[in-house]
PDB file of C-alpha atoms in Angstrom:
ATOM      1  CA  MET A   1       0.223   0.442  -0.020  1.00 52.00           C
ATOM      2  CA  ILE A   2       0.691   3.681  -0.789  1.00 58.00           C
ATOM      3  CA  ASP A   3       1.699   5.641   2.697  1.00 67.00           C
ATOM      4  CA  MET A   4      -1.575   9.440   1.834  1.00 74.00           C
ATOM      5  CA  MET A   5       1.644  11.085   3.367  1.00 77.00           C
ATOM      6  CA  VAL A   6       4.208   9.746   0.288  1.00 71.00           C
ATOM      7  CA  PHE A   7       1.012  10.351  -2.139  1.00 73.00           C
ATOM      8  CA  CYS A   8       0.552  13.676  -0.860  1.00 80.00           C
ATOM      9  CA  VAL A   9       4.324  14.846  -1.335  1.00 80.00           C
ATOM     10  CA  LEU A  10       4.019  13.506  -5.251  1.00 78.00           C
ATOM     11  CA  ALA A  11       0.620  15.242  -5.852  1.00 81.00           C
ATOM     12  CA  PHE A  12       2.241  18.149  -4.217  1.00 85.00           C
ATOM     13  CA  THR A  13       5.303  18.068  -6.067  1.00 84.00           C
ATOM     14  CA  GLY A  14       3.584  17.276  -9.123  1.00 84.00           C
ATOM     15  CA  VAL A  15       1.828  20.330  -9.645  1.00 87.00           C
ATOM     16  CA  ILE A  16       4.683  22.402  -8.745  1.00 90.00           C
ATOM     17  CA  MET A  17       6.178  20.645 -11.016  1.00 89.00           C
ATOM     18  CA  ALA A  18       3.778  21.327 -13.763  1.00 89.00           C
ATOM     19  CA  ALA A  19       3.376  25.089 -13.164  1.00 90.00           C
ATOM     20  CA  MET A  20       7.151  25.997 -13.856  1.00 92.00           C
ATOM     21  CA  LEU A  21       6.545  23.725 -16.824  1.00 91.00           C
ATOM     22  CA  GLY A  22       3.584  25.749 -17.772  1.00 89.00           C
ATOM     23  CA  HIS A  23       4.944  29.059 -16.872  1.00 91.00           C
ATOM     24  CA  TYR A  24       8.333  28.523 -18.855  1.00 92.00           C
ATOM     25  CA  SER A  25       6.650  26.854 -22.027  1.00 92.00           C
ATOM     26  CA  LEU A  26       3.975  30.193 -21.956  1.00 90.00           C
ATOM     27  CA  GLY A  27       7.186  32.641 -20.873  1.00 90.00           C
ATOM     28  CA  PRO A  28       7.372  34.656 -23.942  1.00 89.00           C
ATOM     29  CA  LEU A  29       3.509  35.169 -24.168  1.00 89.00           C
ATOM     30  CA  GLY A  30       3.406  35.865 -20.001  1.00 87.00           C
ATOM     31  CA  ASP A  31       6.353  38.465 -20.906  1.00 88.00           C
ATOM     32  CA  ALA A  32       4.062  40.326 -23.406  1.00 88.00           C
ATOM     33  CA  MET A  33       1.290  40.614 -20.822  1.00 87.00           C
ATOM     34  CA  ARG A  34       3.467  41.811 -18.754  1.00 86.00           C
ATOM     35  CA  ARG A  35       5.356  44.673 -20.283  1.00 86.00           C
ATOM     36  CA  LEU A  36       1.911  45.158 -22.180  1.00 83.00           C
ATOM     37  CA  ASN A  37      -1.183  44.676 -20.006  1.00 80.00           C
ATOM     38  CA  ALA A  38      -3.206  45.716 -22.112  1.00 80.00           C
ATOM     39  CA  PRO A  39      -6.906  45.845 -21.048  1.00 82.00           C
ATOM     40  CA  THR A  40      -9.683  42.578 -21.554  1.00 81.00           C
ATOM     41  CA  ARG A  41     -11.358  43.186 -25.279  1.00 83.00           C
ATOM     42  CA  PHE A  42     -13.621  40.622 -27.224  1.00 83.00           C
ATOM     43  CA  ALA A  43     -13.303  40.331 -30.928  1.00 83.00           C
ATOM     44  CA  MET A  44     -15.975  38.491 -33.103  1.00 86.00           C
ATOM     45  CA  GLY A  45     -13.345  35.847 -34.516  1.00 87.00           C
ATOM     46  CA  ASP A  46     -13.530  35.228 -30.055  1.00 90.00           C
ATOM     47  CA  MET A  47     -17.520  33.752 -30.964  1.00 91.00           C
ATOM     48  CA  LEU A  48     -16.175  31.881 -33.911  1.00 91.00           C
ATOM     49  CA  TRP A  49     -13.292  29.520 -31.703  1.00 91.00           C
ATOM     50  CA  LEU A  50     -15.916  29.607 -28.767  1.00 91.00           C
ATOM     51  CA  ALA A  51     -18.625  28.066 -31.003  1.00 92.00           C
ATOM     52  CA  VAL A  52     -15.527  25.068 -32.143  1.00 92.00           C
ATOM     53  CA  LEU A  53     -14.824  24.419 -28.903  1.00 92.00           C
ATOM     54  CA  ILE A  54     -18.169  23.598 -27.842  1.00 91.00           C
ATOM     55  CA  GLN A  55     -18.554  21.616 -30.720  1.00 91.00           C
ATOM     56  CA  LEU A  56     -15.667  19.875 -30.228  1.00 90.00           C
ATOM     57  CA  ALA A  57     -16.484  19.165 -26.190  1.00 87.00           C
ATOM     58  CA  ILE A  58     -20.329  17.790 -27.763  1.00 86.00           C
ATOM     59  CA  GLY A  59     -18.614  15.870 -30.053  1.00 85.00           C
ATOM     60  CA  ALA A  60     -16.040  14.507 -27.804  1.00 83.00           C
ATOM     61  CA  SER A  61     -18.353  13.376 -25.094  1.00 80.00           C
ATOM     62  CA  THR A  62     -20.837  11.837 -27.826  1.00 79.00           C
ATOM     63  CA  ALA A  63     -18.416   9.591 -29.396  1.00 79.00           C
ATOM     64  CA  LEU A  64     -17.340   8.452 -26.264  1.00 75.00           C
ATOM     65  CA  TYR A  65     -20.519   7.460 -24.315  1.00 71.00           C
ATOM     66  CA  GLN A  66     -22.580   6.825 -27.756  1.00 67.00           C
ATOM     67  CA  ASP A  67     -24.695   3.881 -25.039  1.00 62.00           C
ATOM     68  CA  ALA A  68     -27.847   5.283 -24.436  1.00 52.00           C
ATOM     69  CA  PHE A  69     -27.959   3.805 -21.345  1.00 53.00           C
ATOM     70  CA  ARG A  70     -25.106   5.543 -20.959  1.00 64.00           C
ATOM     71  CA  ALA A  71     -26.517   9.023 -21.043  1.00 62.00           C
ATOM     72  CA  GLY A  72     -26.806  10.501 -16.876  1.00 67.00           C
ATOM     73  CA  SER A  73     -22.296   9.529 -17.485  1.00 72.00           C
ATOM     74  CA  ARG A  74     -22.405  11.507 -21.470  1.00 74.00           C
ATOM     75  CA  TRP A  75     -24.292  14.624 -19.614  1.00 80.00           C
ATOM     76  CA  PHE A  76     -21.597  14.564 -16.698  1.00 82.00           C
ATOM     77  CA  VAL A  77     -18.522  14.301 -18.800  1.00 82.00           C
ATOM     78  CA  MET A  78     -20.129  17.175 -21.613  1.00 85.00           C
ATOM     79  CA  THR A  79     -20.968  19.422 -18.805  1.00 88.00           C
ATOM     80  CA  MET A  80     -17.422  19.351 -17.538  1.00 89.00           C
ATOM     81  CA  LEU A  81     -15.582  19.746 -21.635  1.00 89.00           C
ATOM     82  CA  LEU A  82     -18.288  22.486 -21.828  1.00 91.00           C
ATOM     83  CA  ALA A  83     -17.256  23.941 -18.508  1.00 92.00           C
ATOM     84  CA  GLY A  84     -13.751  23.373 -19.654  1.00 90.00           C
ATOM     85  CA  ALA A  85     -13.716  24.861 -23.142  1.00 91.00           C
ATOM     86  CA  LEU A  86     -15.805  27.652 -21.684  1.00 92.00           C
ATOM     87  CA  GLY A  87     -12.375  28.213 -19.570  1.00 92.00           C
ATOM     88  CA  ILE A  88      -9.894  27.819 -21.630  1.00 92.00           C
ATOM     89  CA  TRP A  89     -11.803  30.552 -24.425  1.00 92.00           C
ATOM     90  CA  VAL A  90     -12.371  33.105 -21.408  1.00 91.00           C
ATOM     91  CA  GLY A  91      -8.370  32.436 -20.139  1.00 89.00           C
ATOM     92  CA  GLY A  92      -8.027  32.826 -24.145  1.00 89.00           C
ATOM     93  CA  VAL A  93      -9.870  35.949 -24.478  1.00 91.00           C
ATOM     94  CA  SER A  94      -7.986  37.553 -21.721  1.00 89.00           C
ATOM     95  CA  THR A  95      -4.469  36.513 -22.156  1.00 88.00           C
ATOM     96  CA  MET A  96      -4.654  37.347 -25.701  1.00 88.00           C
ATOM     97  CA  SER A  97      -6.131  41.344 -24.879  1.00 88.00           C
ATOM     98  CA  ARG A  98      -3.345  41.571 -22.299  1.00 88.00           C
ATOM     99  CA  ALA A  99      -0.535  40.256 -25.007  1.00 87.00           C
ATOM    100  CA  GLY A 100      -1.367  42.923 -27.855  1.00 86.00           C
ATOM    101  CA  ILE A 101      -2.688  39.470 -29.813  1.00 86.00           C
ATOM    102  CA  THR A 102      -5.251  41.236 -32.436  1.00 85.00           C
ATOM    103  CA  GLN A 103      -5.186  39.200 -35.404  1.00 87.00           C
ATOM    104  CA  THR A 104      -8.501  36.501 -35.198  1.00 86.00           C
ATOM    105  CA  TRP A 105      -6.628  34.028 -36.874  1.00 88.00           C
ATOM    106  CA  ARG A 106      -3.583  34.374 -33.870  1.00 89.00           C
ATOM    107  CA  ARG A 107      -6.094  34.124 -31.607  1.00 89.00           C
ATOM    108  CA  GLY A 108      -7.389  30.827 -33.066  1.00 90.00           C
ATOM    109  CA  VAL A 109      -4.636  29.619 -32.597  1.00 91.00           C
ATOM    110  CA  CYS A 110      -3.837  30.659 -29.255  1.00 91.00           C
ATOM    111  CA  THR A 111      -7.285  29.571 -28.014  1.00 91.00           C
ATOM    112  CA  LEU A 112      -7.232  26.315 -30.276  1.00 92.00           C
ATOM    113  CA  VAL A 113      -3.762  25.458 -29.908  1.00 93.00           C
ATOM    114  CA  LEU A 114      -1.782  26.925 -27.833  1.00 93.00           C
ATOM    115  CA  LEU A 115      -3.655  27.208 -24.417  1.00 92.00           C
ATOM    116  CA  PRO A 116      -4.971  23.229 -24.646  1.00 92.00           C
ATOM    117  CA  LEU A 117      -1.040  21.664 -25.192  1.00 93.00           C
ATOM    118  CA  ALA A 118       0.099  23.735 -22.343  1.00 93.00           C
ATOM    119  CA  ILE A 119      -2.665  22.348 -20.565  1.00 92.00           C
ATOM    120  CA  ALA A 120      -2.198  18.657 -21.710  1.00 91.00           C
ATOM    121  CA  LEU A 121       1.191  19.622 -21.080  1.00 92.00           C
ATOM    122  CA  MET A 122       0.671  20.350 -17.397  1.00 91.00           C
ATOM    123  CA  MET A 123      -1.581  17.057 -16.981  1.00 90.00           C
ATOM    124  CA  ILE A 124       0.682  14.785 -18.555  1.00 90.00           C
ATOM    125  CA  ALA A 125       3.660  16.052 -16.118  1.00 90.00           C
ATOM    126  CA  ILE A 126       1.591  15.770 -13.250  1.00 88.00           C
ATOM    127  CA  PHE A 127       0.656  12.016 -14.496  1.00 86.00           C
ATOM    128  CA  ALA A 128       4.158  11.709 -14.717  1.00 85.00           C
ATOM    129  CA  ILE A 129       5.382  12.200 -11.174  1.00 84.00           C
ATOM    130  CA  VAL A 130       2.140  10.951  -9.138  1.00 82.00           C
ATOM    131  CA  ALA A 131       1.958   8.117 -11.230  1.00 79.00           C
ATOM    132  CA  GLY A 132       5.520   7.312 -12.066  1.00 76.00           C
ATOM    133  CA  PRO A 133       6.758   6.442  -8.788  1.00 76.00           C
ATOM    134  CA  ILE A 134       3.659   5.206  -6.798  1.00 76.00           C
ATOM    135  CA  VAL A 135       2.879   2.446  -9.840  1.00 74.00           C
ATOM    136  CA  LEU A 136       6.975   1.651  -9.522  1.00 72.00           C
ATOM    137  CA  LEU A 137       7.325   1.056  -5.812  1.00 73.00           C
ATOM    138  CA  LEU A 138       3.888  -1.087  -6.750  1.00 71.00           C
ATOM    139  CA  LEU A 139       5.533  -3.222  -8.955  1.00 68.00           C
ATOM    140  CA  ALA A 140       8.675  -3.586  -6.512  1.00 66.00           C
ATOM    141  CA  GLN A 141       6.245  -4.628  -4.199  1.00 68.00           C
ATOM    142  CA  ASN A 142       4.078  -7.444  -6.275  1.00 66.00           C
ATOM    143  CA  GLY A 143       7.037  -8.785  -8.475  1.00 64.00           C
ATOM    144  CA  GLY A 144       7.240  -6.556 -11.099  1.00 61.00           C
ATOM    145  CA  ARG A 145       2.701  -7.332 -12.343  1.00 63.00           C
ATOM    146  CA  VAL A 146       0.683  -4.831 -11.227  1.00 62.00           C
ATOM    147  CA  ALA A 147      -3.353  -6.648 -12.105  1.00 59.00           C
ATOM    148  CA  VAL A 148      -4.728  -3.070 -14.638  1.00 59.00           C
ATOM    149  CA  ARG A 149      -8.899  -3.599 -13.810  1.00 56.00           C
ATOM    150  CA  GLY A 150      -8.286  -7.658 -13.640  1.00 55.00           C
ATOM    151  CA  THR A 151      -8.033  -8.287 -17.189  1.00 57.00           C
ATOM    152  CA  TRP A 152      -4.122  -7.719 -18.192  1.00 57.00           C
ATOM    153  CA  HIS A 153      -1.321  -7.305 -16.363  1.00 63.00           C
ATOM    154  CA  LEU A 154       1.568  -4.033 -16.286  1.00 64.00           C
ATOM    155  CA  THR A 155       5.095  -5.256 -16.314  1.00 69.00           C
ATOM    156  CA  SER A 156       8.066  -3.199 -14.799  1.00 67.00           C
ATOM    157  CA  ALA A 157       9.801  -3.410 -18.518  1.00 74.00           C
ATOM    158  CA  ALA A 158       6.520  -2.003 -19.996  1.00 74.00           C
ATOM    159  CA  TRP A 159       5.797   0.496 -17.040  1.00 75.00           C
ATOM    160  CA  ILE A 160       8.777   2.605 -18.273  1.00 78.00           C
ATOM    161  CA  ALA A 161       8.603   2.203 -21.545  1.00 82.00           C
ATOM    162  CA  MET A 162       5.571   3.973 -20.638  1.00 82.00           C
ATOM    163  CA  PHE A 163       7.531   6.707 -18.109  1.00 82.00           C
ATOM    164  CA  VAL A 164       9.859   7.168 -20.842  1.00 86.00           C
ATOM    165  CA  ALA A 165       7.302   7.936 -24.176  1.00 89.00           C
ATOM    166  CA  ALA A 166       6.256  10.486 -20.887  1.00 88.00           C
ATOM    167  CA  ILE A 167       8.933  12.245 -20.566  1.00 90.00           C
ATOM    168  CA  ILE A 168       9.651  12.099 -23.864  1.00 92.00           C
ATOM    169  CA  VAL A 169       6.076  14.075 -24.625  1.00 92.00           C
ATOM    170  CA  ILE A 170       6.582  16.071 -22.067  1.00 92.00           C
ATOM    171  CA  ALA A 171       9.740  17.623 -23.481  1.00 93.00           C
ATOM    172  CA  VAL A 172       8.603  18.152 -27.293  1.00 94.00           C
ATOM    173  CA  LEU A 173       5.164  19.738 -25.524  1.00 93.00           C
ATOM    174  CA  VAL A 174       7.202  22.047 -23.742  1.00 94.00           C
ATOM    175  CA  VAL A 175      10.043  23.150 -27.265  1.00 94.00           C
ATOM    176  CA  VAL A 176       6.283  23.219 -29.597  1.00 94.00           C
ATOM    177  CA  VAL A 177       4.257  25.227 -26.252  1.00 93.00           C
ATOM    178  CA  ARG A 178       7.024  27.424 -25.964  1.00 93.00           C
ATOM    179  CA  ARG A 179       8.090  28.246 -29.449  1.00 92.00           C
ATOM    180  CA  LEU A 180       4.192  28.749 -30.600  1.00 92.00           C
ATOM    181  CA  SER A 181       3.824  30.674 -27.458  1.00 91.00           C
ATOM    182  CA  GLY A 182       6.304  33.034 -29.295  1.00 90.00           C
ATOM    183  CA  TRP A 183       5.520  32.860 -32.319  1.00 89.00           C
ATOM    184  CA  LEU A 184       2.359  34.477 -31.327  1.00 87.00           C
ATOM    185  CA  ILE A 185       3.457  37.287 -30.491  1.00 82.00           C
ATOM    186  CA  ALA A 186       6.794  37.898 -32.896  1.00 76.00           C
ATOM    187  CA  VAL A 187       6.302  40.248 -36.387  1.00 53.00           C
ATOM    188  CA  PRO A 188       3.572  39.829 -38.390  1.00 52.00           C
ATOM    189  CA  ALA A 189       3.675  38.873 -41.901  1.00 44.00           C
ATOM    190  CA  ASN A 190       2.470  42.541 -42.540  1.00 45.00           C
ATOM    191  CA  GLY A 191       5.682  43.912 -41.310  1.00 43.00           C
ATOM    192  CA  ARG A 192       3.439  46.550 -39.471  1.00 46.00           C
ATOM    193  CA  GLY A 193       5.527  45.864 -35.895  1.00 43.00           C
ATOM    194  CA  ARG A 194       5.056  43.750 -32.790  1.00 48.00           C
ATOM    195  CA  VAL A 195       2.386  42.110 -31.833  1.00 52.00           C
ATOM    196  CA  GLY A 196       2.898  42.933 -28.228  1.00 47.00           C
ATOM    197  CA  GLU A 197       2.759  46.069 -28.872  1.00 50.00           C
ATOM    198  CA  ASP A 198       0.086  48.138 -27.447  1.00 49.00           C
ATOM    199  CA  PRO A 199      -2.860  47.569 -29.747  1.00 50.00           C
ATOM    200  CA  TYR A 200      -5.060  50.235 -28.282  1.00 50.00           C
ATOM    201  CA  PRO A 201      -1.950  53.420 -27.728  1.00 50.00           C
ATOM    202  CA  ASP A 202      -5.647  55.893 -28.091  1.00 48.00           C
ATOM    203  CA  ASP A 203      -6.833  54.310 -25.505  1.00 49.00           C
ATOM    204  CA  ALA A 204      -2.954  54.804 -23.746  1.00 45.00           C
ATOM    205  CA  ASP A 205      -3.240  58.500 -23.895  1.00 46.00           C
ATOM    206  CA  ALA A 206      -6.410  58.749 -22.919  1.00 42.00           C
ATOM    207  CA  HIS A 207      -6.019  57.111 -18.996  1.00 43.00           C
ATOM    208  CA  ALA A 208      -2.499  58.923 -19.713  1.00 44.00           C
ATOM    209  CA  ASN A 209      -3.846  62.834 -19.919  1.00 45.00           C
ATOM    210  CA  GLU A 210      -6.946  61.780 -17.610  1.00 42.00           C
ATOM    211  CA  ASP A 211      -4.261  60.894 -15.116  1.00 44.00           C
ATOM    212  CA  GLN A 212      -2.403  65.130 -15.569  1.00 47.00           C
ATOM    213  CA  GLY A 213      -5.670  66.209 -15.244  1.00 46.00           C
ATOM    214  CA  GLY A 214      -6.231  67.051 -18.893  1.00 43.00           C
ATOM    215  CA  ILE A 215      -8.485  66.440 -21.733  1.00 40.00           C
ATOM    216  CA  SER A 216      -8.288  63.359 -23.771  1.00 41.00           C
ATOM    217  CA  PRO A 217      -7.723  63.522 -27.451  1.00 41.00           C
ATOM    218  CA  THR A 218     -11.004  61.244 -27.852  1.00 41.00           C
ATOM    219  CA  GLY A 219     -12.869  63.479 -25.892  1.00 38.00           C
TER     220      GLY A 219
END
């Protein structure tokens, strides 16, 4: 048996390591957010990406639970996936606005690709850090074999191969997410400067004038 204290330590370590990996992977985007810190603004294209996320959530839940007798489980999973999709969308809109990303297609890449990959990276990291040592300990206690759902057995060699594969996937995702994060704030094709520059300079001037007791240039 696994001591509860060991599990709590592994879980805490997994969450911390996952947060550090996510912070590093999204570093370029986070730097743009802190540098600019523009106000949150919704664009019409954001509704399109929300619709895509909703369709993906509904499709995934329907594909997983096609049996009519499992309708209750399907609705529960669908609700959780829809809540996750909404959270990704809201977080994406806030992140992109603060980083000064205004192009519709870049916002779509951030919402549909970058943020889901970053979440997948952190989830896989937590699983590897928490499950890895626990399964290895169980394998050591049970002669190198652990029954999984009573139908097949996990051997030490198979688990080590899975653990190594998870580490490789984590490393690849870190590189992909960081490069994609940097690409989102890189110089756009139209050559009009960096995406991470203030997309609403008039608003900044207006706030500056108001702070100085002057009149807003748009007023």
